[in-house]
PDB file of C-alpha atoms (C1' of nucleotides) in Angstrom:
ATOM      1  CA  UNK A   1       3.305  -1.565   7.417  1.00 96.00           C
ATOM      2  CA  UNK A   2       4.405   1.462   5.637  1.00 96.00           C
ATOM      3  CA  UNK A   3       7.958   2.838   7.395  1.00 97.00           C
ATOM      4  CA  UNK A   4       7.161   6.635   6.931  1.00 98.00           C
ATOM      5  CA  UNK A   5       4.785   6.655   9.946  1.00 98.00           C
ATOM      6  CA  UNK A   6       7.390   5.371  11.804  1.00 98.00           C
ATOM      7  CA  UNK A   7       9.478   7.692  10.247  1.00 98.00           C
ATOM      8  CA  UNK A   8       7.130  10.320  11.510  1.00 98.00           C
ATOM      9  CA  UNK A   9       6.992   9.360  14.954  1.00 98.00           C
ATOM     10  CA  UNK A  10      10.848   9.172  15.578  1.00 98.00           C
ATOM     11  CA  UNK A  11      10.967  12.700  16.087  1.00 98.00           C
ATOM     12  CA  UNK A  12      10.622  13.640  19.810  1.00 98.00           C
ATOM     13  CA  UNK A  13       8.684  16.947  19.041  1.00 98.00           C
ATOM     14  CA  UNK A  14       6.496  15.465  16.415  1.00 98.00           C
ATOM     15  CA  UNK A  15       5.598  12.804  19.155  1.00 98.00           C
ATOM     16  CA  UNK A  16       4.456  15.535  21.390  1.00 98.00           C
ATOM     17  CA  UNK A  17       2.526  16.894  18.161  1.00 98.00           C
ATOM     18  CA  UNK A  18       0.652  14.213  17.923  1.00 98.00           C
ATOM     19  CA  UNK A  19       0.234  13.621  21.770  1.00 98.00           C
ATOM     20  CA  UNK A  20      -1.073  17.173  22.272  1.00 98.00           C
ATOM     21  CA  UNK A  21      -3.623  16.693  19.309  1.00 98.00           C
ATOM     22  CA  UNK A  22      -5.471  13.487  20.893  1.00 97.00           C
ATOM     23  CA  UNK A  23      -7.061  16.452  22.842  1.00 96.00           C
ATOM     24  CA  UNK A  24      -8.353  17.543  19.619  1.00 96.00           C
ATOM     25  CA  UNK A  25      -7.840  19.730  16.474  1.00 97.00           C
ATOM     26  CA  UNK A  26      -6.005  22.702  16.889  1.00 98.00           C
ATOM     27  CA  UNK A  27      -3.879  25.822  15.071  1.00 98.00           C
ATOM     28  CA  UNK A  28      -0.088  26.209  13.969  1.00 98.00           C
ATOM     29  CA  UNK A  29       0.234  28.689  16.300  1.00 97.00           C
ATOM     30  CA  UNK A  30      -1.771  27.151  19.345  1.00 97.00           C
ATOM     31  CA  UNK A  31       0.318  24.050  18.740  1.00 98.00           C
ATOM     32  CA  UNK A  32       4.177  25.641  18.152  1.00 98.00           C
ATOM     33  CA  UNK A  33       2.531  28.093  21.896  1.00 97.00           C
ATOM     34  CA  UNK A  34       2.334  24.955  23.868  1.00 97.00           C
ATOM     35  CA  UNK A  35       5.003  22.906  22.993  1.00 97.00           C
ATOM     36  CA  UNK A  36       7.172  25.956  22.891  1.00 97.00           C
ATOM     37  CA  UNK A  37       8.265  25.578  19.350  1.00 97.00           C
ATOM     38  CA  UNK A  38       9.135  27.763  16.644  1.00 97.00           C
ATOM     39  CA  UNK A  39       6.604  28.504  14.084  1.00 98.00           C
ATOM     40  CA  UNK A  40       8.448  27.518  11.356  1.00 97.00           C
ATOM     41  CA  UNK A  41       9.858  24.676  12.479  1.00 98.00           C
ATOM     42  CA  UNK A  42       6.211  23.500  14.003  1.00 98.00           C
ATOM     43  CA  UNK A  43       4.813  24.035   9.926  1.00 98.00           C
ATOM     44  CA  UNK A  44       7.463  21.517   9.265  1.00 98.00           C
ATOM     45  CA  UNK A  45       6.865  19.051  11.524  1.00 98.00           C
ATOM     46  CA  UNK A  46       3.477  19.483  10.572  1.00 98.00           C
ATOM     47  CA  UNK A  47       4.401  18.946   7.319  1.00 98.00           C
ATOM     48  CA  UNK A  48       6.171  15.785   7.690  1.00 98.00           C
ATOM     49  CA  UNK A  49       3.423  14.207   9.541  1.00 98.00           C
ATOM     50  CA  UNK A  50       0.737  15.183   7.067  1.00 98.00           C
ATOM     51  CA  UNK A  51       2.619  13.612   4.395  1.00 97.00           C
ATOM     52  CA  UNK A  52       2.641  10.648   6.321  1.00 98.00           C
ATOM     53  CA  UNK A  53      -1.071  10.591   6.515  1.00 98.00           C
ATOM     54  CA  UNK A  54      -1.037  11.092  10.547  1.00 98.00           C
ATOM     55  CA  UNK A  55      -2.447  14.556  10.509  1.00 98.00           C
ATOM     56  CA  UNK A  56      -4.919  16.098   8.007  1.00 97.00           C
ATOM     57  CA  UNK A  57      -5.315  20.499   7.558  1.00 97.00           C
ATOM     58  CA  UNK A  58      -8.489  22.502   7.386  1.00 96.00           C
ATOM     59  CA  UNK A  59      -8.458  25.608   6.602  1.00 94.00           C
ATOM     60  CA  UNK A  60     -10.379  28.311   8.876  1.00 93.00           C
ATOM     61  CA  UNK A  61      -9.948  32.027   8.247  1.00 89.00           C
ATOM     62  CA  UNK A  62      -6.166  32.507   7.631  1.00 91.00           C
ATOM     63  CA  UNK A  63      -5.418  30.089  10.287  1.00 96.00           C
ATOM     64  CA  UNK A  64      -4.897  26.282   9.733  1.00 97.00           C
ATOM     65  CA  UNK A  65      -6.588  23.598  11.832  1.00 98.00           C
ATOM     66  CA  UNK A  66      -4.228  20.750  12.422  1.00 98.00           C
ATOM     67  CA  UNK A  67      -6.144  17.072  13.474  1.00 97.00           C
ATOM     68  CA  UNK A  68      -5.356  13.996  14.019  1.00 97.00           C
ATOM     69  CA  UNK A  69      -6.297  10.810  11.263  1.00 97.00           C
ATOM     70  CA  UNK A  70      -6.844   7.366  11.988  1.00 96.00           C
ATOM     71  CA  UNK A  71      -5.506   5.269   9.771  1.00 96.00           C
ATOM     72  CA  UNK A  72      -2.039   5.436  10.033  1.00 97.00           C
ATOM     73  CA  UNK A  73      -2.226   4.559  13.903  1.00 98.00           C
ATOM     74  CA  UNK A  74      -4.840   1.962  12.672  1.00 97.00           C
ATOM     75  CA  UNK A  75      -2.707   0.275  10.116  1.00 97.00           C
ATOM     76  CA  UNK A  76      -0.095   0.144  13.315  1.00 98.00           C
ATOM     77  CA  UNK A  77      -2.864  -1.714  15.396  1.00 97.00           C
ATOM     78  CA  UNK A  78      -3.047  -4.068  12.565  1.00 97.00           C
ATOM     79  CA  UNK A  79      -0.022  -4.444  11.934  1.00 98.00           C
ATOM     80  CA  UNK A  80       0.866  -5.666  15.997  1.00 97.00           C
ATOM     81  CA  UNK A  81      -1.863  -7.913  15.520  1.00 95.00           C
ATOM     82  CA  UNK A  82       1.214 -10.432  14.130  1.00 95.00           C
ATOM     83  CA  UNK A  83       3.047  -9.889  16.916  1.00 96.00           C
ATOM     84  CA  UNK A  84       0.435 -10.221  19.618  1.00 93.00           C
ATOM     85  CA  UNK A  85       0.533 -13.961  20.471  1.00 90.00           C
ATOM     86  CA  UNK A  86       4.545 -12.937  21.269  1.00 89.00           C
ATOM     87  CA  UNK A  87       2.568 -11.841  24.565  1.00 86.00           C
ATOM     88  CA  UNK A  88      -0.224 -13.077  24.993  1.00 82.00           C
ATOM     89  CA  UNK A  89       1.448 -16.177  25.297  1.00 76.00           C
ATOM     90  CA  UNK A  90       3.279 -15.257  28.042  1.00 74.00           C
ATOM     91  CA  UNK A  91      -0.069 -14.063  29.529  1.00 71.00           C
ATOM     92  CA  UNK A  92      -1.372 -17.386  28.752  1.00 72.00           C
ATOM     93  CA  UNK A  93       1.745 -19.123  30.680  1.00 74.00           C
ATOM     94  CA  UNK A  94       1.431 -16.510  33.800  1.00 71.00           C
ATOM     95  CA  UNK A  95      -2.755 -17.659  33.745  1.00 72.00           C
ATOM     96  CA  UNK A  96      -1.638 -21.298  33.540  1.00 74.00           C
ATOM     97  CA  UNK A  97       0.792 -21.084  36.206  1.00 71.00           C
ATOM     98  CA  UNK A  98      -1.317 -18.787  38.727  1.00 72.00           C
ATOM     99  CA  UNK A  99      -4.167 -21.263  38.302  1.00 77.00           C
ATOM    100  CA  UNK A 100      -1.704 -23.932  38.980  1.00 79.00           C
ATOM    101  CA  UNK A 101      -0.922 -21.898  42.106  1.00 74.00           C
ATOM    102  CA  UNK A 102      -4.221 -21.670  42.916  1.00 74.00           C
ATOM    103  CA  UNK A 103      -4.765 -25.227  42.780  1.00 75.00           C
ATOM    104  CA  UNK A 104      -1.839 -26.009  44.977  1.00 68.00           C
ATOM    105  CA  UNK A 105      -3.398 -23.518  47.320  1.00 62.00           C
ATOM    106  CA  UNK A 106      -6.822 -25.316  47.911  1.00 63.00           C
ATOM    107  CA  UNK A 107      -4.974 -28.668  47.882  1.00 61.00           C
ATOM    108  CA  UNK A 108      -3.194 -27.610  51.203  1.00 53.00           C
TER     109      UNK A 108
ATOM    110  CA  UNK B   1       6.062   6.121  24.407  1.00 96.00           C
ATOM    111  CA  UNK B   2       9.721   5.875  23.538  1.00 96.00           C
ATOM    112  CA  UNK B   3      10.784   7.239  20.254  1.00 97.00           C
ATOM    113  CA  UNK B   4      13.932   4.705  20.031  1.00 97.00           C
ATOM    114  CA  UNK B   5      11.509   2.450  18.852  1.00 98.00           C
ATOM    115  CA  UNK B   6      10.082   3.955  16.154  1.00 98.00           C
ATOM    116  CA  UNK B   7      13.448   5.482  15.023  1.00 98.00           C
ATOM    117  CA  UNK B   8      14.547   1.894  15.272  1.00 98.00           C
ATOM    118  CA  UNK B   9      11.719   0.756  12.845  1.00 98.00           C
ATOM    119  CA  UNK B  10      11.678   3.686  10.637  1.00 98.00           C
ATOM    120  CA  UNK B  11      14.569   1.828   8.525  1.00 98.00           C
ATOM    121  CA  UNK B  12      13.235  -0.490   5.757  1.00 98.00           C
ATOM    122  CA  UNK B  13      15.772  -3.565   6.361  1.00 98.00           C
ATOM    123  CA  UNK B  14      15.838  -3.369  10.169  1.00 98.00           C
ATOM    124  CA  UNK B  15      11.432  -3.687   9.668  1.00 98.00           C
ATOM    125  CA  UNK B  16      12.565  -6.351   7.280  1.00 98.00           C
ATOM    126  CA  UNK B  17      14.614  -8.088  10.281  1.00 98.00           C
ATOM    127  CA  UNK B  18      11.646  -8.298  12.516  1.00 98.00           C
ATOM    128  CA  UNK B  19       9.002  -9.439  10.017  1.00 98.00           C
ATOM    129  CA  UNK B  20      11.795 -12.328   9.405  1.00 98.00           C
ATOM    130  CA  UNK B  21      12.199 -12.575  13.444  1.00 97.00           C
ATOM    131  CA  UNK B  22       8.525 -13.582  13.583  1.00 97.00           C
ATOM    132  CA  UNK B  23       8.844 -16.698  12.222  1.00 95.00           C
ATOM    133  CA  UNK B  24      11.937 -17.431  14.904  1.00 96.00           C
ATOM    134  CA  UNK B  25      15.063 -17.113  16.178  1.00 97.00           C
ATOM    135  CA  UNK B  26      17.700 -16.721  13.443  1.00 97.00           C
ATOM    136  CA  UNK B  27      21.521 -15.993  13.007  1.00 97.00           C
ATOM    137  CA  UNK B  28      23.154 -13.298  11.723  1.00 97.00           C
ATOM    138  CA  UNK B  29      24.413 -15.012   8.641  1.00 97.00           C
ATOM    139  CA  UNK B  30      20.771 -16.852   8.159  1.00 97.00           C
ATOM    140  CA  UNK B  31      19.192 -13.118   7.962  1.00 98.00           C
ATOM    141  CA  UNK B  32      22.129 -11.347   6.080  1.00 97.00           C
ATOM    142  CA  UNK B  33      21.284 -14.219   3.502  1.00 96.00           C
ATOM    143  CA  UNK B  34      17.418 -14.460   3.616  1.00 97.00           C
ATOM    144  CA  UNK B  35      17.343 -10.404   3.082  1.00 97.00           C
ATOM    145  CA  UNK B  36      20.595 -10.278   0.383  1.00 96.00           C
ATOM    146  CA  UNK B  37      21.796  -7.739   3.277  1.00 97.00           C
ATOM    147  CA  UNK B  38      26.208  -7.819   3.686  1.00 97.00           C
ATOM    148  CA  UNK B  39      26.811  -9.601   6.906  1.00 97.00           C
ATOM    149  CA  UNK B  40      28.537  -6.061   8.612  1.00 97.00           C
ATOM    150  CA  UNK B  41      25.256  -3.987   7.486  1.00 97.00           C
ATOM    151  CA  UNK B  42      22.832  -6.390   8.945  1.00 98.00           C
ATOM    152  CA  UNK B  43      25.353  -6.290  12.125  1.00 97.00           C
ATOM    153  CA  UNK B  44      24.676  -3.043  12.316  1.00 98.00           C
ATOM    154  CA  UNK B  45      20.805  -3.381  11.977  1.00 98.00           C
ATOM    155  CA  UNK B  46      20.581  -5.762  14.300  1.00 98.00           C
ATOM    156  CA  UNK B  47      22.563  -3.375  16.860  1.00 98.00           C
ATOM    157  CA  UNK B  48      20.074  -0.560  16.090  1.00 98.00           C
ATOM    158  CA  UNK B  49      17.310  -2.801  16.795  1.00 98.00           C
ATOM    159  CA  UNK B  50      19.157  -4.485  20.102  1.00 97.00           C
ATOM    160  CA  UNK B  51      19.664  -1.227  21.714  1.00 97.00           C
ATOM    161  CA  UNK B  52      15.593  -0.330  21.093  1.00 97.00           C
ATOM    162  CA  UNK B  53      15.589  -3.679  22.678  1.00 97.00           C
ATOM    163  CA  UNK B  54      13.028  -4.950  19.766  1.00 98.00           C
ATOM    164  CA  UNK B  55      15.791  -8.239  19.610  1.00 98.00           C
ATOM    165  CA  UNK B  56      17.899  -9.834  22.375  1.00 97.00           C
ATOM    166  CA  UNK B  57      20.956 -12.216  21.281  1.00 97.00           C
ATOM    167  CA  UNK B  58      21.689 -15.551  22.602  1.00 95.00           C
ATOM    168  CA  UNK B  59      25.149 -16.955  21.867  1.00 92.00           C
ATOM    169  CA  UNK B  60      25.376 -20.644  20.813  1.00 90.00           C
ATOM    170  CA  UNK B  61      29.161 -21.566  19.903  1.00 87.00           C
ATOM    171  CA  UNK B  62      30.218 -19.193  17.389  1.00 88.00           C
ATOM    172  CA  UNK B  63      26.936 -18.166  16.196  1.00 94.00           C
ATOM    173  CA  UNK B  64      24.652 -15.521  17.542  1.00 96.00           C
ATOM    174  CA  UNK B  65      21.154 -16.063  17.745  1.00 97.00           C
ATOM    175  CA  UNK B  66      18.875 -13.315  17.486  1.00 97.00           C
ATOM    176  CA  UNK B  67      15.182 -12.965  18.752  1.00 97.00           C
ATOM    177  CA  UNK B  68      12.366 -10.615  19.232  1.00 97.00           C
ATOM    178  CA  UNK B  69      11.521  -8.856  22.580  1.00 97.00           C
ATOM    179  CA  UNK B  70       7.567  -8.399  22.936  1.00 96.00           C
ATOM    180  CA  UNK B  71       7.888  -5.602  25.017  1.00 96.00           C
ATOM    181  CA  UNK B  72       8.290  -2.767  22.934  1.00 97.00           C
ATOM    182  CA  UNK B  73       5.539  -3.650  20.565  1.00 97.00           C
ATOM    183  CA  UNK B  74       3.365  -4.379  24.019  1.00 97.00           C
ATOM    184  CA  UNK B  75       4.337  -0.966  24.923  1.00 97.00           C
ATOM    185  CA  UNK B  76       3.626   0.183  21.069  1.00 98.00           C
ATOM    186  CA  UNK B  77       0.070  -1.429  21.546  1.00 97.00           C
ATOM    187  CA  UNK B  78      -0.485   0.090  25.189  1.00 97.00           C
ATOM    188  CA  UNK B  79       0.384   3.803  23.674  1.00 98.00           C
ATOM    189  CA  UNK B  80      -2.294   2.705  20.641  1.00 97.00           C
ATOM    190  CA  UNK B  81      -4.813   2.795  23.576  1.00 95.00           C
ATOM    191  CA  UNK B  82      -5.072   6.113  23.619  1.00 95.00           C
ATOM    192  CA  UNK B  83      -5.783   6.761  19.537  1.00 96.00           C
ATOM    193  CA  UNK B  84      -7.354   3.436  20.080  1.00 93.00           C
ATOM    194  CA  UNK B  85     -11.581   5.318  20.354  1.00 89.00           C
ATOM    195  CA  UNK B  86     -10.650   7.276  17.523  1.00 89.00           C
ATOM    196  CA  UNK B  87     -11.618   4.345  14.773  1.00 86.00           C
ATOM    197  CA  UNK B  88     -13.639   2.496  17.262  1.00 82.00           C
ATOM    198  CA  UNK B  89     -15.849   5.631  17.292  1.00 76.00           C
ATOM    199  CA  UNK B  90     -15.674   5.316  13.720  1.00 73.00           C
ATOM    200  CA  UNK B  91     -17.318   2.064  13.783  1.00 71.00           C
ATOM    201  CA  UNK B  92     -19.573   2.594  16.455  1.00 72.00           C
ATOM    202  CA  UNK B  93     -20.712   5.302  13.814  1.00 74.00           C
ATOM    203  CA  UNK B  94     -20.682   2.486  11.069  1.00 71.00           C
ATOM    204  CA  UNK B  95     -22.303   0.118  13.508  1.00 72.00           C
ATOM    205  CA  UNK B  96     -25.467   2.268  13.887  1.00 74.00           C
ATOM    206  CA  UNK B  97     -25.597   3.640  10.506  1.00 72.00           C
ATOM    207  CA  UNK B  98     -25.426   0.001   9.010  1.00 72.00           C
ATOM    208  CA  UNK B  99     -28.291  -0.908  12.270  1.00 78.00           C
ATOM    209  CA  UNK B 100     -30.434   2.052  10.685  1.00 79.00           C
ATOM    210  CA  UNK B 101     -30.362   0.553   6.950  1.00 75.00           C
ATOM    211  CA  UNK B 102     -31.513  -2.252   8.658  1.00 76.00           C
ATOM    212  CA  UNK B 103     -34.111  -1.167  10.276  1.00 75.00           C
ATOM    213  CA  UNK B 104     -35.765   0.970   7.086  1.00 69.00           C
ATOM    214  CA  UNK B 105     -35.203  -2.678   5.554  1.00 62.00           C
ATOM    215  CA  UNK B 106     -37.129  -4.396   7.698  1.00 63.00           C
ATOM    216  CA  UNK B 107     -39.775  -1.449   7.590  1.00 63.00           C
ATOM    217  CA  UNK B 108     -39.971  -1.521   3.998  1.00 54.00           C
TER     218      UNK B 108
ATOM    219  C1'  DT C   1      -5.577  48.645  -1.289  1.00 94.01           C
ATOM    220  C1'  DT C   2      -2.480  48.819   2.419  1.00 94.01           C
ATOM    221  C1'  DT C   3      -1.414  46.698   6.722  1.00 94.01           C
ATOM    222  C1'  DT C   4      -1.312  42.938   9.711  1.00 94.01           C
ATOM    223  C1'  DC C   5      -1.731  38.347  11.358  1.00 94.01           C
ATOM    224  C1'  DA C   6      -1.070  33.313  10.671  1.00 94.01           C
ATOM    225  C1'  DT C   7       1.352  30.081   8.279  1.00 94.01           C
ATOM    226  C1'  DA C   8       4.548  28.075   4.794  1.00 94.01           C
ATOM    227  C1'  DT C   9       8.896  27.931   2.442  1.00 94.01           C
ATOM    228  C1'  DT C  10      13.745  28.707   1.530  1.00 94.01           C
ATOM    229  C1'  DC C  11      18.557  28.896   2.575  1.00 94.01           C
ATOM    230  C1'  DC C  12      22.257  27.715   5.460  1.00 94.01           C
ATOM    231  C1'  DT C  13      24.801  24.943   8.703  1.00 94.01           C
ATOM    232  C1'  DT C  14      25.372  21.066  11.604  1.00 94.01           C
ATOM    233  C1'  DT C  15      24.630  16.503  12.772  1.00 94.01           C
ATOM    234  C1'  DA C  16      23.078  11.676  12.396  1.00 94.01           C
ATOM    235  C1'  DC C  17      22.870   7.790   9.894  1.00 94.01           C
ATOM    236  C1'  DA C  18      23.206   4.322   6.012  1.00 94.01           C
ATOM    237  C1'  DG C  19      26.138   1.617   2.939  1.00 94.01           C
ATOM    238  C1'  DG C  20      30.822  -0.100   1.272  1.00 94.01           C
ATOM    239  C1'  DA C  21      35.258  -1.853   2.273  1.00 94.01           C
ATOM    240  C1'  DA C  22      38.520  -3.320   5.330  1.00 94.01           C
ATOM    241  C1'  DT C  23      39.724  -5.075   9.702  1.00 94.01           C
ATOM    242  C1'  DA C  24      39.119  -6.768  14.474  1.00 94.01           C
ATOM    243  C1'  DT C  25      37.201 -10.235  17.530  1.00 94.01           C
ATOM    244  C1'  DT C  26      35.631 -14.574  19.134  1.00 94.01           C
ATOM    245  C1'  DC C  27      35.060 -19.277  19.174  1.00 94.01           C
ATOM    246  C1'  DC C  28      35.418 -23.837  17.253  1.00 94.01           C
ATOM    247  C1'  DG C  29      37.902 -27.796  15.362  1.00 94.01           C
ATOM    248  C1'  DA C  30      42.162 -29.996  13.639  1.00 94.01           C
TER     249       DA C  30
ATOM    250  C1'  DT D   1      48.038 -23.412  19.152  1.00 94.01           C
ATOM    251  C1'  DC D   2      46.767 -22.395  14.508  1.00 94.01           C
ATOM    252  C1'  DG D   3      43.400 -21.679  10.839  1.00 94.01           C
ATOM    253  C1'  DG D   4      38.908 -20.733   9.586  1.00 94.01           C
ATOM    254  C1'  DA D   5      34.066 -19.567  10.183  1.00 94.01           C
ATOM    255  C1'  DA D   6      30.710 -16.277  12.120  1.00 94.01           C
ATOM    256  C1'  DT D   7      30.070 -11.909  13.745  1.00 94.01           C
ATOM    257  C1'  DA D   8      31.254  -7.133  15.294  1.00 94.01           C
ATOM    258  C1'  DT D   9      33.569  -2.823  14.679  1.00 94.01           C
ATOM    259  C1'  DT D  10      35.912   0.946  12.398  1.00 94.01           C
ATOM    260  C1'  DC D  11      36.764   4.280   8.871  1.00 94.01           C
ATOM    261  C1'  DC D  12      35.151   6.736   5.060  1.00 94.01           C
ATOM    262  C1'  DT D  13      31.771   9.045   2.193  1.00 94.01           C
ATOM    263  C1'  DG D  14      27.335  10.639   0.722  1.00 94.01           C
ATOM    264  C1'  DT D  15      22.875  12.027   1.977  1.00 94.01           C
ATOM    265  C1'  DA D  16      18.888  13.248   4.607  1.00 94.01           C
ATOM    266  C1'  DA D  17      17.025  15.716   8.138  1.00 94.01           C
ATOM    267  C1'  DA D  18      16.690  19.206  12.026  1.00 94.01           C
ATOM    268  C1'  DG D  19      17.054  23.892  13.786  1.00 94.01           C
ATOM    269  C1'  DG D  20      17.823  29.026  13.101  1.00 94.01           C
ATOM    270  C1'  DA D  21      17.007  33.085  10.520  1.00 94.01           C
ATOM    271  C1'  DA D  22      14.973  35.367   6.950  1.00 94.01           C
ATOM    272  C1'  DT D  23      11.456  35.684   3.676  1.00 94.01           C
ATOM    273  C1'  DA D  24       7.288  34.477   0.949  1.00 94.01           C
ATOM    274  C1'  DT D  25       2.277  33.682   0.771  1.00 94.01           C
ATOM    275  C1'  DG D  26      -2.474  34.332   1.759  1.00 94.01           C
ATOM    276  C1'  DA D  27      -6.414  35.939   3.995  1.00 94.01           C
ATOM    277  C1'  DA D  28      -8.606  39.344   7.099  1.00 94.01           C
ATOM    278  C1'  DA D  29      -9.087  43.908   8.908  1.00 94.01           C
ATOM    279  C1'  DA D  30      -8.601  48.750   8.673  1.00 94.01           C
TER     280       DA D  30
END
DNA sequence: TTTTCATATTCCTTTACAGGAATATTCCGA
DNA sequence: TCGGAATATTCCTGTAAAGGAATATGAAAA
């Protein structure tokens, strides 16, 4: 798991960033509008998450569509996958003890 | 999603803790020494990471034993939920590309 | 080819954070 | 109760990163 796309994330407006693009690609200034940022300061966020691989550019005109790319937030998905059991146990345990419930239940 | 946790993981040795954490509970002094981190750095760490609650301690006589927390990382994979169709689309895509070679396969 | 719009970059200042070294704290055993 | 082991905290210093303001770049429109 590579640390710069948790870099990335740690910062609250770049968060937001990438929360307002799920809703799909849009411009510098369409994103910096509804976040209420700065322009220059939403180019370097922007920056900073493109360099970790969690947004990608297109140009259009003189304006610069910003999306959203997969594989960073895929690599995180993979990356859990070690530390799923960690709950899924406990799932397992709440199942195991509910059905034991149940039991009791049908016993009475 | 809270940004303490990825601000908490964005530091190489404090990732290093928790990969180390998944094999078990460990003291201080065992993960100082497993990671050649100084015993006050890895202190520190493991503050960082106790206050993102991604550890909890348990004292046993002068030794304090520290331990993963699942929730974060269930909360990390819950967020992931909503990126979560952007690669499955992907596949889906894959899926029925791979099901039309197939098909010209079988028609050749 | 100017002007203008959209975006990126630079410079500056402030703040947060990491590591090193030293010290404080806490608990156990003699 | 005293000494020592395990851990936490503090102080200091260097560095990275964020925001503000100004400016540079690049493409479109006039």
């Amino acid at each position: 798991m590579n640390v710069t796309t948790f870099s990335a994330l740690a910062e609250p407006n770049r968060l937001d960033i990438v929360h307002l693009l799920r809703e799909g690609p849009l411009p510098v200034g369409e994103i910096a509008g509804r976040l209420e940022l700065n322009q220059p300061q939403t180019s370097k966020h922007l920056r900073v998450l493109s360099d970790a691989g969690l947004v990608e550019v297109q140009a259009a005109a003189n304006k610069r569509i910003y999306s959203l790319r997969a594989e960073p937030l895929e690599e995180m998905n993979t990356w859990l996958d070690s530390f799923r059991s960690m709950w899924e146990d406990r799932y397992d345990q709440l199942d195991a003890y509910l059905q034991q419930l149940q039991h009791k239940k049908e016993d009475s």
